[in-house]
mmCIF file of C-alpha atoms in Angstrom:
data_model
loop_
_atom_site.group_PDB
_atom_site.id
_atom_site.type_symbol
_atom_site.label_atom_id
_atom_site.label_comp_id
_atom_site.label_asym_id
_atom_site.label_seq_id
_atom_site.Cartn_x
_atom_site.Cartn_y
_atom_site.Cartn_z
ATOM 1 C CA MET A 320 20.779 -10.224 -37.400
ATOM 2 C CA THR A 321 19.696 -6.497 -37.482
ATOM 3 C CA ALA A 322 16.205 -5.777 -36.260
ATOM 4 C CA GLU A 323 13.749 -4.293 -38.791
ATOM 5 C CA LEU A 324 13.259 -0.469 -38.304
ATOM 6 C CA LEU A 325 9.992 1.282 -38.647
ATOM 7 C CA ASP A 326 8.817 4.905 -38.243
ATOM 8 C CA VAL A 327 5.493 5.029 -36.265
ATOM 9 C CA GLU A 328 3.251 7.971 -35.482
ATOM 10 C CA ILE A 329 1.999 7.620 -31.879
ATOM 11 C CA THR A 330 -1.756 8.314 -31.544
ATOM 12 C CA SER A 331 -2.688 6.988 -28.078
ATOM 13 C CA LEU A 332 -1.452 5.462 -24.911
ATOM 14 C CA GLY A 333 -1.817 1.837 -23.771
ATOM 15 C CA ALA A 334 -2.753 0.459 -20.355
ATOM 16 C CA GLN A 335 0.846 0.253 -19.307
ATOM 17 C CA GLY A 336 1.721 3.723 -20.609
ATOM 18 C CA ASP A 337 3.365 2.654 -23.833
ATOM 19 C CA GLY A 338 2.687 4.774 -26.915
ATOM 20 C CA VAL A 339 0.459 3.097 -29.482
ATOM 21 C CA GLY A 340 0.591 3.579 -33.194
ATOM 22 C CA ALA A 341 -0.241 1.349 -36.222
ATOM 23 C CA ALA A 342 1.449 -0.469 -39.118
ATOM 24 C CA ASP A 343 -0.870 -1.952 -41.745
ATOM 25 C CA GLY A 344 -3.793 -1.641 -39.310
ATOM 26 C CA VAL A 345 -1.983 -3.594 -36.598
ATOM 27 C CA PRO A 346 -1.333 -1.785 -33.217
ATOM 28 C CA VAL A 347 2.304 -1.015 -32.541
ATOM 29 C CA PHE A 348 3.416 -0.607 -28.907
ATOM 30 C CA VAL A 349 6.407 1.722 -28.296
ATOM 31 C CA PRO A 350 7.855 2.332 -24.835
ATOM 32 C CA LEU A 351 8.812 5.850 -23.799
ATOM 33 C CA THR A 352 6.566 7.608 -26.317
ATOM 34 C CA MET A 353 3.397 9.552 -26.243
ATOM 35 C CA PRO A 354 0.710 10.832 -28.564
ATOM 36 C CA GLY A 355 2.161 13.358 -31.112
ATOM 37 C CA ASP A 356 5.527 11.605 -31.236
ATOM 38 C CA VAL A 357 6.868 10.169 -34.399
ATOM 39 C CA ALA A 358 9.226 7.291 -33.285
ATOM 40 C CA ARG A 359 11.774 5.151 -35.068
ATOM 41 C CA VAL A 360 11.500 1.680 -33.519
ATOM 42 C CA ALA A 361 13.102 -1.672 -33.838
ATOM 43 C CA LEU A 362 10.738 -4.612 -34.123
ATOM 44 C CA LYS A 363 11.048 -7.009 -31.205
ATOM 45 C CA ASP A 364 7.978 -9.293 -31.203
ATOM 46 C CA LYS A 365 5.212 -9.797 -33.732
ATOM 47 C CA ARG A 366 1.937 -11.294 -32.750
ATOM 48 C CA ARG A 367 -1.336 -11.791 -34.581
ATOM 49 C CA ASN A 368 -2.973 -8.738 -33.025
ATOM 50 C CA SER A 369 -0.100 -6.508 -32.049
ATOM 51 C CA ILE A 370 3.566 -5.564 -32.659
ATOM 52 C CA TYR A 371 6.007 -4.814 -29.784
ATOM 53 C CA THR A 372 9.098 -2.712 -30.327
ATOM 54 C CA ASP A 373 12.056 -1.015 -28.774
ATOM 55 C CA LEU A 374 12.496 2.743 -29.177
ATOM 56 C CA VAL A 375 15.503 3.706 -31.345
ATOM 57 C CA GLU A 376 14.947 7.461 -31.426
ATOM 58 C CA ILE A 377 12.256 10.185 -31.467
ATOM 59 C CA VAL A 378 12.119 11.507 -34.996
ATOM 60 C CA SER A 379 9.622 14.186 -34.108
ATOM 61 C CA ALA A 380 8.608 15.040 -30.513
ATOM 62 C CA SER A 381 5.105 15.733 -29.310
ATOM 63 C CA ALA A 382 4.485 19.349 -28.250
ATOM 64 C CA ASP A 383 3.323 17.925 -24.873
ATOM 65 C CA ARG A 384 6.637 16.156 -24.219
ATOM 66 C CA VAL A 385 8.791 17.508 -21.312
ATOM 67 C CA ASP A 386 12.362 16.705 -20.144
ATOM 68 C CA PRO A 387 12.491 13.880 -17.531
ATOM 69 C CA VAL A 388 13.610 15.050 -14.072
ATOM 70 C CA CYS A 389 15.560 11.981 -13.151
ATOM 71 C CA VAL A 390 19.190 11.447 -14.120
ATOM 72 C CA HIS A 391 18.419 7.681 -14.238
ATOM 73 C CA PHE A 392 15.499 8.056 -16.648
ATOM 74 C CA GLY A 393 15.558 5.479 -19.470
ATOM 75 C CA ALA A 394 17.751 3.035 -17.568
ATOM 76 C CA CYS A 395 15.785 2.695 -14.342
ATOM 77 C CA GLY A 396 12.652 0.643 -14.631
ATOM 78 C CA GLY A 397 10.573 2.982 -12.475
ATOM 79 C CA CYS A 398 8.895 6.314 -13.291
ATOM 80 C CA GLN A 399 8.845 5.517 -16.987
ATOM 81 C CA LEU A 400 6.265 8.213 -17.826
ATOM 82 C CA GLN A 401 8.066 11.385 -16.631
ATOM 83 C CA TYR A 402 8.372 12.712 -20.238
ATOM 84 C CA MET A 403 4.628 13.515 -20.178
ATOM 85 C CA ASN A 404 3.393 16.908 -19.125
ATOM 86 C CA LYS A 405 1.046 17.150 -16.185
ATOM 87 C CA ASP A 406 -2.150 17.443 -18.216
ATOM 88 C CA THR A 407 -1.270 14.478 -20.497
ATOM 89 C CA TYR A 408 -0.318 12.409 -17.535
ATOM 90 C CA ARG A 409 -3.492 13.168 -15.640
ATOM 91 C CA ALA A 410 -5.632 12.387 -18.649
ATOM 92 C CA TRP A 411 -3.816 9.060 -19.030
ATOM 93 C CA VAL A 412 -4.351 8.171 -15.368
ATOM 94 C CA LYS A 413 -8.050 8.817 -15.748
ATOM 95 C CA GLY A 414 -8.170 6.957 -19.012
ATOM 96 C CA ARG A 415 -6.398 3.988 -17.494
ATOM 97 C CA ALA A 416 -9.227 3.574 -15.031
ATOM 98 C CA THR A 417 -11.920 4.121 -17.710
ATOM 99 C CA MET A 418 -10.265 1.547 -20.054
ATOM 100 C CA ALA A 419 -10.295 -1.167 -17.421
ATOM 101 C CA LEU A 420 -13.969 -0.465 -16.541
ATOM 102 C CA ASN A 421 -15.047 -0.447 -20.140
ATOM 103 C CA GLN A 422 -13.459 -3.875 -20.699
ATOM 104 C CA HIS A 423 -15.778 -5.343 -18.074
ATOM 105 C CA GLY A 424 -18.965 -3.600 -19.242
ATOM 106 C CA PHE A 425 -18.961 -0.492 -16.955
ATOM 107 C CA GLU A 426 -19.281 2.098 -19.782
ATOM 108 C CA GLY A 427 -20.533 5.404 -18.485
ATOM 109 C CA VAL A 428 -19.666 4.970 -14.801
ATOM 110 C CA PRO A 429 -18.432 8.300 -13.565
ATOM 111 C CA VAL A 430 -14.672 8.363 -13.126
ATOM 112 C CA LEU A 431 -13.699 11.203 -10.828
ATOM 113 C CA GLU A 432 -10.712 13.395 -11.385
ATOM 114 C CA PRO A 433 -7.586 11.511 -10.131
ATOM 115 C CA LEU A 434 -5.782 12.383 -6.981
ATOM 116 C CA ILE A 435 -2.132 12.227 -7.825
ATOM 117 C CA SER A 436 0.766 12.171 -5.214
ATOM 118 C CA PRO A 437 3.418 14.761 -5.879
ATOM 119 C CA PRO A 438 7.108 14.139 -6.446
ATOM 120 C CA ALA A 439 9.302 13.316 -3.430
ATOM 121 C CA SER A 440 6.306 11.692 -1.548
ATOM 122 C CA ARG A 441 7.101 7.978 -1.567
ATOM 123 C CA ARG A 442 7.558 6.994 2.025
ATOM 124 C CA ARG A 443 7.963 3.174 1.418
ATOM 125 C CA ILE A 444 10.520 1.805 -1.018
ATOM 126 C CA ALA A 445 12.353 -1.452 -1.690
ATOM 127 C CA LEU A 446 15.936 -1.262 -3.021
ATOM 128 C CA LYS A 447 18.186 -3.993 -4.577
ATOM 129 C CA ALA A 448 21.843 -4.291 -3.735
ATOM 130 C CA MET A 449 24.817 -6.319 -5.076
ATOM 131 C CA LYS A 450 28.330 -6.526 -3.850
ATOM 132 C CA VAL A 451 30.692 -6.120 -6.869
ATOM 133 C CA ALA A 452 34.406 -5.589 -7.285
ATOM 134 C CA GLY A 453 34.154 -1.879 -6.934
ATOM 135 C CA GLY A 454 31.840 -1.796 -3.924
ATOM 136 C CA VAL A 455 28.034 -2.083 -3.883
ATOM 137 C CA VAL A 456 25.531 -1.287 -6.527
ATOM 138 C CA LEU A 457 22.328 -0.109 -4.926
ATOM 139 C CA GLY A 458 19.171 1.042 -6.491
ATOM 140 C CA PHE A 459 16.269 -0.279 -8.620
ATOM 141 C CA ASN A 460 16.012 -2.724 -11.419
ATOM 142 C CA GLU A 461 16.234 -1.762 -15.064
ATOM 143 C CA ARG A 462 13.110 -1.935 -17.111
ATOM 144 C CA GLN A 463 12.212 -5.691 -17.674
ATOM 145 C CA SER A 464 15.621 -6.726 -16.285
ATOM 146 C CA HIS A 465 17.161 -7.938 -13.050
ATOM 147 C CA LYS A 466 20.115 -5.556 -13.596
ATOM 148 C CA ILE A 467 20.459 -2.962 -10.840
ATOM 149 C CA ILE A 468 20.749 0.745 -11.579
ATOM 150 C CA ASN A 469 23.170 2.274 -9.176
ATOM 151 C CA ALA A 470 20.850 5.180 -8.001
ATOM 152 C CA ASN A 471 22.133 8.284 -6.282
ATOM 153 C CA MET A 472 18.733 10.017 -6.303
ATOM 154 C CA CYS A 473 15.051 9.252 -6.774
ATOM 155 C CA PRO A 474 12.613 12.071 -7.618
ATOM 156 C CA VAL A 475 9.585 10.289 -6.282
ATOM 157 C CA THR A 476 11.010 9.246 -2.894
ATOM 158 C CA ARG A 477 10.976 11.181 0.317
ATOM 159 C CA GLN A 478 14.287 12.996 0.930
ATOM 160 C CA GLU A 479 14.588 11.303 4.347
ATOM 161 C CA LEU A 480 14.892 7.920 2.486
ATOM 162 C CA SER A 481 16.925 8.970 -0.556
ATOM 163 C CA ALA A 482 19.459 10.617 1.740
ATOM 164 C CA LEU A 483 20.356 7.173 2.989
ATOM 165 C CA PHE A 484 21.315 5.755 -0.450
ATOM 166 C CA ASP A 485 25.026 6.639 -0.193
ATOM 167 C CA PRO A 486 25.411 5.774 3.443
ATOM 168 C CA LEU A 487 23.724 2.395 2.832
ATOM 169 C CA ARG A 488 26.043 1.767 -0.078
ATOM 170 C CA SER A 489 29.015 2.197 2.224
ATOM 171 C CA LEU A 490 27.477 0.101 4.971
ATOM 172 C CA LEU A 491 26.655 -2.875 2.680
ATOM 173 C CA SER A 492 30.109 -2.576 0.934
ATOM 174 C CA ALA A 493 31.691 -3.277 4.305
ATOM 175 C CA THR A 494 29.211 -6.008 5.333
ATOM 176 C CA LEU A 495 28.173 -8.124 2.335
ATOM 177 C CA ALA A 496 30.320 -10.946 0.973
ATOM 178 C CA PRO A 497 31.552 -10.657 -2.670
ATOM 179 C CA LYS A 498 28.831 -11.251 -5.254
ATOM 180 C CA MET A 499 26.165 -11.268 -2.521
ATOM 181 C CA ALA A 500 22.730 -9.765 -3.233
ATOM 182 C CA ALA A 501 20.550 -8.112 -0.707
ATOM 183 C CA GLY A 502 17.187 -6.268 -0.479
ATOM 184 C CA VAL A 503 16.575 -3.189 1.548
ATOM 185 C CA HIS A 504 13.109 -2.146 2.687
ATOM 186 C CA MET A 505 12.659 1.319 4.099
ATOM 187 C CA THR A 506 9.560 2.975 5.464
ATOM 188 C CA LEU A 507 9.290 6.490 6.818
ATOM 189 C CA THR A 508 7.048 6.142 9.827
ATOM 190 C CA ALA A 509 5.700 8.712 12.358
ATOM 191 C CA SER A 510 8.623 7.849 14.626
ATOM 192 C CA GLY A 511 11.403 7.658 11.981
ATOM 193 C CA VAL A 512 12.823 5.296 9.357
ATOM 194 C CA ASP A 513 12.020 1.576 9.653
ATOM 195 C CA MET A 514 14.674 -0.452 7.832
ATOM 196 C CA MET A 515 14.977 -4.146 7.119
ATOM 197 C CA ILE A 516 17.989 -5.552 5.154
ATOM 198 C CA ASP A 517 17.449 -8.983 3.688
ATOM 199 C CA ALA A 518 20.681 -10.900 2.958
ATOM 200 C CA PRO A 519 21.821 -14.560 3.044
ATOM 201 C CA MET A 520 24.288 -14.239 5.852
ATOM 202 C CA ALA A 521 24.423 -14.371 9.616
ATOM 203 C CA LEU A 522 25.940 -11.285 11.330
ATOM 204 C CA ASP A 523 29.223 -11.566 13.150
ATOM 205 C CA LEU A 524 30.076 -9.173 16.016
ATOM 206 C CA ALA A 525 31.897 -6.654 13.742
ATOM 207 C CA ALA A 526 28.953 -6.550 11.289
ATOM 208 C CA ARG A 527 26.432 -6.106 14.129
ATOM 209 C CA GLU A 528 28.379 -3.242 15.636
ATOM 210 C CA ARG A 529 28.690 -1.585 12.207
ATOM 211 C CA LEU A 530 24.891 -1.744 11.787
ATOM 212 C CA VAL A 531 24.210 -0.359 15.273
ATOM 213 C CA GLU A 532 26.615 2.501 14.504
ATOM 214 C CA PHE A 533 24.802 3.118 11.248
ATOM 215 C CA ALA A 534 21.446 3.281 13.035
ATOM 216 C CA ASN A 535 22.730 5.634 15.635
ATOM 217 C CA THR A 536 24.528 7.936 13.158
ATOM 218 C CA HIS A 537 21.507 8.229 10.792
ATOM 219 C CA ASP A 538 18.798 8.224 13.481
ATOM 220 C CA ILE A 539 17.196 5.039 12.201
ATOM 221 C CA ALA A 540 14.167 4.168 14.361
ATOM 222 C CA ALA A 541 14.619 0.399 13.861
ATOM 223 C CA LEU A 542 16.889 -1.743 11.881
ATOM 224 C CA HIS A 543 16.245 -5.463 11.362
ATOM 225 C CA TRP A 544 18.481 -7.941 9.496
ATOM 226 C CA LYS A 545 16.679 -10.834 7.753
ATOM 227 C CA ASP A 546 18.681 -14.054 7.079
ATOM 228 C CA SER A 547 16.854 -16.925 5.383
ATOM 229 C CA GLY A 548 13.600 -15.946 7.028
ATOM 230 C CA PHE A 549 15.085 -15.291 10.463
ATOM 231 C CA LEU A 550 14.415 -11.683 11.612
ATOM 232 C CA ASP A 551 17.171 -10.243 13.769
ATOM 233 C CA PRO A 552 16.289 -6.955 15.579
ATOM 234 C CA VAL A 553 19.718 -5.411 15.375
ATOM 235 C CA ALA A 554 18.850 -1.872 16.554
ATOM 236 C CA ILE A 555 15.528 -0.823 17.993
ATOM 237 C CA ARG A 556 15.985 2.824 19.011
ATOM 238 C CA ARG A 557 12.305 3.736 18.755
ATOM 239 C CA GLU A 558 9.246 1.620 17.945
ATOM 240 C CA PRO A 559 8.197 2.394 14.339
ATOM 241 C CA VAL A 560 4.592 3.518 14.463
ATOM 242 C CA MET A 561 1.903 4.911 12.084
ATOM 243 C CA ASP A 562 -0.509 7.597 12.949
ATOM 244 C CA PHE A 563 -4.089 6.620 11.914
ATOM 245 C CA ALA A 564 -6.610 9.378 12.852
ATOM 246 C CA GLY A 565 -4.525 10.365 15.808
ATOM 247 C CA ASN A 566 -3.871 6.731 16.986
ATOM 248 C CA ARG A 567 -0.387 5.410 17.054
ATOM 249 C CA VAL A 568 -0.178 1.860 15.700
ATOM 250 C CA PRO A 569 3.034 -0.221 15.673
ATOM 251 C CA LEU A 570 4.348 -1.096 12.269
ATOM 252 C CA PRO A 571 5.817 -4.623 11.890
ATOM 253 C CA PRO A 572 9.238 -4.748 9.982
ATOM 254 C CA ALA A 573 8.709 -4.045 6.256
ATOM 255 C CA ALA A 574 4.819 -4.263 6.731
ATOM 256 C CA PHE A 575 2.495 -2.880 4.141
ATOM 257 C CA ILE A 576 1.257 0.709 4.380
ATOM 258 C CA GLN A 577 0.051 3.070 1.686
ATOM 259 C CA ALA A 578 2.901 4.306 -0.384
ATOM 260 C CA THR A 579 2.416 8.032 0.288
ATOM 261 C CA ALA A 580 0.849 10.049 3.043
ATOM 262 C CA GLU A 581 -1.080 12.017 0.345
ATOM 263 C CA GLY A 582 -2.451 8.767 -1.190
ATOM 264 C CA GLU A 583 -3.491 7.443 2.221
ATOM 265 C CA LYS A 584 -5.364 10.726 2.949
ATOM 266 C CA ALA A 585 -7.152 10.472 -0.352
ATOM 267 C CA LEU A 586 -8.147 6.806 0.097
ATOM 268 C CA VAL A 587 -9.231 7.240 3.671
ATOM 269 C CA GLY A 588 -11.222 10.393 2.803
ATOM 270 C CA ALA A 589 -13.063 8.571 -0.029
ATOM 271 C CA VAL A 590 -13.872 5.552 2.117
ATOM 272 C CA PHE A 591 -15.012 7.678 5.067
ATOM 273 C CA GLU A 592 -17.284 9.767 2.883
ATOM 274 C CA ALA A 593 -18.812 6.731 1.297
ATOM 275 C CA CYS A 594 -19.630 5.217 4.792
ATOM 276 C CA LYS A 595 -21.391 8.367 6.052
ATOM 277 C CA GLY A 596 -24.984 7.676 7.083
ATOM 278 C CA TYR A 597 -24.472 3.940 7.487
ATOM 279 C CA GLY A 598 -23.922 1.969 10.657
ATOM 280 C CA ARG A 599 -21.832 -1.190 11.199
ATOM 281 C CA VAL A 600 -18.814 -1.518 8.929
ATOM 282 C CA ALA A 601 -16.760 -4.575 7.937
ATOM 283 C CA ASP A 602 -13.184 -3.656 7.062
ATOM 284 C CA LEU A 603 -11.864 -6.691 5.107
ATOM 285 C CA PHE A 604 -8.084 -7.062 4.448
ATOM 286 C CA SER A 605 -7.704 -4.467 7.127
ATOM 287 C CA GLY A 606 -3.946 -4.719 7.542
ATOM 288 C CA ILE A 607 -2.766 -2.701 10.548
ATOM 289 C CA GLY A 608 -5.868 -0.458 10.464
ATOM 290 C CA THR A 609 -5.467 2.224 7.815
ATOM 291 C CA PHE A 610 -9.288 2.404 7.385
ATOM 292 C CA THR A 611 -10.299 0.811 10.694
ATOM 293 C CA PHE A 612 -9.099 3.594 13.033
ATOM 294 C CA PRO A 613 -10.661 6.540 11.042
ATOM 295 C CA LEU A 614 -13.900 4.646 10.551
ATOM 296 C CA ALA A 615 -14.152 3.654 14.218
ATOM 297 C CA ARG A 616 -14.583 7.244 15.290
ATOM 298 C CA ASP A 617 -18.179 7.075 13.897
ATOM 299 C CA HIS A 618 -18.906 3.389 13.251
ATOM 300 C CA GLN A 619 -18.766 0.041 14.917
ATOM 301 C CA VAL A 620 -16.174 -1.873 12.875
ATOM 302 C CA MET A 621 -15.327 -5.509 12.396
ATOM 303 C CA ALA A 622 -11.769 -5.697 11.048
ATOM 304 C CA ALA A 623 -10.648 -8.923 9.398
ATOM 305 C CA GLU A 624 -7.149 -9.705 8.331
ATOM 306 C CA GLY A 625 -5.154 -12.885 7.460
ATOM 307 C CA ALA A 626 -1.693 -11.670 8.427
ATOM 308 C CA LYS A 627 -1.431 -12.201 12.134
ATOM 309 C CA GLY A 628 1.400 -9.830 12.673
ATOM 310 C CA ALA A 629 -0.629 -6.969 11.139
ATOM 311 C CA LEU A 630 -3.657 -7.865 13.163
ATOM 312 C CA ASP A 631 -1.614 -8.017 16.402
ATOM 313 C CA ALA A 632 -0.184 -4.579 15.618
ATOM 314 C CA MET A 633 -3.762 -3.288 15.177
ATOM 315 C CA LYS A 634 -4.761 -4.824 18.566
ATOM 316 C CA VAL A 635 -1.814 -2.918 20.240
ATOM 317 C CA GLY A 636 -3.002 0.275 18.674
ATOM 318 C CA LEU A 637 -6.637 -0.350 19.793
ATOM 319 C CA SER A 638 -5.529 -1.116 23.340
ATOM 320 C CA VAL A 639 -4.342 2.445 23.862
ATOM 321 C CA ALA A 640 -6.792 4.255 21.542
ATOM 322 C CA THR A 641 -9.359 6.596 22.906
ATOM 323 C CA GLY A 642 -12.663 7.986 21.494
ATOM 324 C CA LEU A 643 -13.361 5.062 19.219
ATOM 325 C CA SER A 644 -16.515 3.045 18.778
ATOM 326 C CA GLN A 645 -16.396 -0.747 19.251
ATOM 327 C CA VAL A 646 -13.871 -2.615 17.070
ATOM 328 C CA ILE A 647 -14.023 -6.358 16.673
ATOM 329 C CA THR A 648 -11.004 -8.020 15.160
ATOM 330 C CA ARG A 649 -10.896 -11.330 13.353
ATOM 331 C CA HIS A 650 -7.903 -13.353 12.244
ATOM 332 C CA ARG A 651 -9.133 -14.771 8.988
ATOM 333 C CA ASP A 652 -7.643 -15.941 5.702
ATOM 334 C CA LEU A 653 -10.137 -14.281 3.416
ATOM 335 C CA PHE A 654 -8.903 -16.081 0.331
ATOM 336 C CA ARG A 655 -9.521 -19.550 1.834
ATOM 337 C CA GLN A 656 -12.265 -18.695 4.325
ATOM 338 C CA PRO A 657 -14.076 -15.470 3.351
ATOM 339 C CA ILE A 658 -16.626 -13.826 5.533
ATOM 340 C CA SER A 659 -19.872 -15.388 4.435
ATOM 341 C CA ALA A 660 -23.015 -13.686 3.162
ATOM 342 C CA ARG A 661 -24.749 -14.882 6.312
ATOM 343 C CA GLU A 662 -22.051 -13.359 8.566
ATOM 344 C CA LEU A 663 -22.542 -10.118 6.732
ATOM 345 C CA GLU A 664 -26.314 -9.826 7.301
ATOM 346 C CA LYS A 665 -26.050 -7.175 10.124
ATOM 347 C CA ILE A 666 -23.301 -5.188 8.342
ATOM 348 C CA GLU A 667 -24.297 -1.988 6.590
ATOM 349 C CA VAL A 668 -21.066 -1.322 4.718
ATOM 350 C CA VAL A 669 -18.305 -3.565 3.523
ATOM 351 C CA VAL A 670 -14.950 -1.945 2.889
ATOM 352 C CA PHE A 671 -12.309 -4.247 1.279
ATOM 353 C CA ASP A 672 -8.757 -3.523 0.198
ATOM 354 C CA PRO A 673 -7.100 -6.752 -1.100
ATOM 355 C CA PRO A 674 -3.721 -7.442 -2.674
ATOM 356 C CA ARG A 675 -3.170 -7.139 -6.447
ATOM 357 C CA ALA A 676 -4.828 -10.468 -7.101
ATOM 358 C CA GLY A 677 -8.171 -9.021 -5.969
ATOM 359 C CA ALA A 678 -10.720 -10.782 -3.759
ATOM 360 C CA ALA A 679 -12.682 -13.129 -5.961
ATOM 361 C CA ALA A 680 -13.863 -15.571 -3.219
ATOM 362 C CA GLN A 681 -14.709 -12.817 -0.755
ATOM 363 C CA VAL A 682 -16.508 -10.696 -3.370
ATOM 364 C CA ALA A 683 -18.628 -13.671 -4.361
ATOM 365 C CA GLU A 684 -19.927 -13.802 -0.727
ATOM 366 C CA ILE A 685 -20.493 -10.013 -0.615
ATOM 367 C CA ALA A 686 -22.443 -10.269 -3.859
ATOM 368 C CA LYS A 687 -24.869 -12.763 -2.244
ATOM 369 C CA SER A 688 -25.253 -10.600 0.892
ATOM 370 C CA PRO A 689 -27.903 -7.986 1.749
ATOM 371 C CA VAL A 690 -25.174 -5.337 2.605
ATOM 372 C CA PRO A 691 -26.561 -1.984 1.286
ATOM 373 C CA ARG A 692 -23.145 -0.403 0.464
ATOM 374 C CA VAL A 693 -19.856 -1.732 -0.555
ATOM 375 C CA VAL A 694 -16.574 0.262 -0.967
ATOM 376 C CA ALA A 695 -13.903 -1.475 -2.912
ATOM 377 C CA VAL A 696 -10.323 -0.243 -2.784
ATOM 378 C CA SER A 697 -7.877 -1.815 -5.242
ATOM 379 C CA CYS A 698 -4.283 -1.446 -6.456
ATOM 380 C CA ASN A 699 -5.059 -3.266 -9.686
ATOM 381 C CA PRO A 700 -7.708 -1.716 -12.139
ATOM 382 C CA ASN A 701 -8.067 -5.105 -13.930
ATOM 383 C CA THR A 702 -8.888 -7.164 -10.791
ATOM 384 C CA PHE A 703 -10.983 -4.298 -9.492
ATOM 385 C CA SER A 704 -13.122 -4.387 -12.668
ATOM 386 C CA ARG A 705 -13.434 -8.259 -12.457
ATOM 387 C CA ASP A 706 -14.611 -8.038 -8.792
ATOM 388 C CA ALA A 707 -16.892 -5.125 -9.723
ATOM 389 C CA ARG A 708 -18.525 -7.339 -12.363
ATOM 390 C CA THR A 709 -19.216 -9.992 -9.710
ATOM 391 C CA LEU A 710 -20.774 -7.324 -7.484
ATOM 392 C CA ALA A 711 -22.912 -6.022 -10.414
ATOM 393 C CA ASP A 712 -24.116 -9.451 -11.310
ATOM 394 C CA GLY A 713 -25.159 -9.775 -7.589
ATOM 395 C CA GLY A 714 -27.319 -6.687 -7.771
ATOM 396 C CA TYR A 715 -24.949 -3.892 -6.984
ATOM 397 C CA VAL A 716 -24.698 -0.591 -8.921
ATOM 398 C CA LEU A 717 -21.265 0.958 -9.320
ATOM 399 C CA GLU A 718 -21.928 4.640 -8.620
ATOM 400 C CA SER A 719 -18.470 6.185 -9.039
ATOM 401 C CA VAL A 720 -14.771 5.406 -9.191
ATOM 402 C CA LEU A 721 -11.955 7.525 -7.872
ATOM 403 C CA PRO A 722 -8.448 6.982 -9.290
ATOM 404 C CA VAL A 723 -5.639 7.505 -6.677
ATOM 405 C CA ASP A 724 -2.141 7.617 -8.082
ATOM 406 C CA GLN A 725 0.571 6.916 -5.404
ATOM 407 C CA PHE A 726 3.224 5.707 -7.883
ATOM 408 C CA LEU A 727 3.881 8.849 -9.877
ATOM 409 C CA TRP A 728 4.937 8.398 -13.548
ATOM 410 C CA SER A 729 4.164 4.635 -13.488
ATOM 411 C CA PRO A 730 1.234 2.387 -14.661
ATOM 412 C CA HIS A 731 0.438 1.420 -11.066
ATOM 413 C CA LEU A 732 -2.897 2.959 -9.976
ATOM 414 C CA GLU A 733 -5.383 2.487 -7.172
ATOM 415 C CA LEU A 734 -9.173 2.867 -7.380
ATOM 416 C CA VAL A 735 -11.953 3.419 -4.892
ATOM 417 C CA GLY A 736 -15.354 2.230 -6.161
ATOM 418 C CA VAL A 737 -18.574 2.855 -4.395
ATOM 419 C CA PHE A 738 -21.490 0.337 -4.865
ATOM 420 C CA THR A 739 -25.128 0.384 -3.634
ATOM 421 C CA LYS A 740 -27.416 -2.635 -3.609
ATOM 422 C CA ARG A 741 -30.439 -2.198 -5.866
#
């Protein structure tokens, strides 16, 4: 059955970056379009309040449309917004933050100009791989699909990582069993590339030697092989470390760090500025210490983290750090056992940076506390706004929000919100 076709004039952008038009007063969402486009679309899904479509062709292009820079654009599921010029994209990033805030009653809160990471800046990526008849397909998933795009370049990734795509393809082709899938995590650290390959097979001697040769040839700092949860340190040529305010902190294999150095600098700068003039700081969901180390130059810090590996790495960094104020670490699952309002009584600033699900239980305790300032860092504008509403209901005023975009040309966005107790 042939899908119904419709011509739609795009007048705005939705929260996920899809173009939005209208048909008989009902919003029509069209991927890969922007305001000013007239698009021919195939109807895919009709609901009571919206219509979802697939793009067939651009009948008339917006004057603000530019040519995508990636040869995989349209197939690869990442970087879907590269057809927008810089001004349109920047305005959308700011509008994305404003839209999420407005939906939770924060109209009028100042949204600062976004800080957007440039192309070729992603230092942490996760690739998919599959052994097929002709070798190995290695790259990223298609949009809304598990099919892998065989990538030979990536315009948002650091060159040190994208240069490894073809050598990795050869390595995995010689190592994986037929039809076997694998994941490859790569992080560019201060001491080189940290790599973890996740595949359901134990290494024999030949495979192990092949991996060691690969690490030596391409100057990989550390290469781990993960099989059914077992982590095998195949080649540790240098310890992967991150540099936080001049302090070298070990990075556990495939551990979380901010996606770009530029994004990390923006987030740390915003947090540091918001804490000026205050004393004791609680850094909650601290990870390996992205905010803890810079803050500890001027503040006493209590750092709480649920992942023991991350906290242990921070402790190693603290053990050799110099020029820092007192840092107290706590191993604490902040989802199940949040720091209570009573425990926060002597804290002057709470900084929290939770996963995408937000920090509902922890924020409920912060809202009940007397802490005069709260700095919320979030990678999800929707859960940020939900948590902000809890703080506002507890007597906090949201003073400003800074959007930080580390995932260029995508809907993913981080926010830094600064709150003060009334």
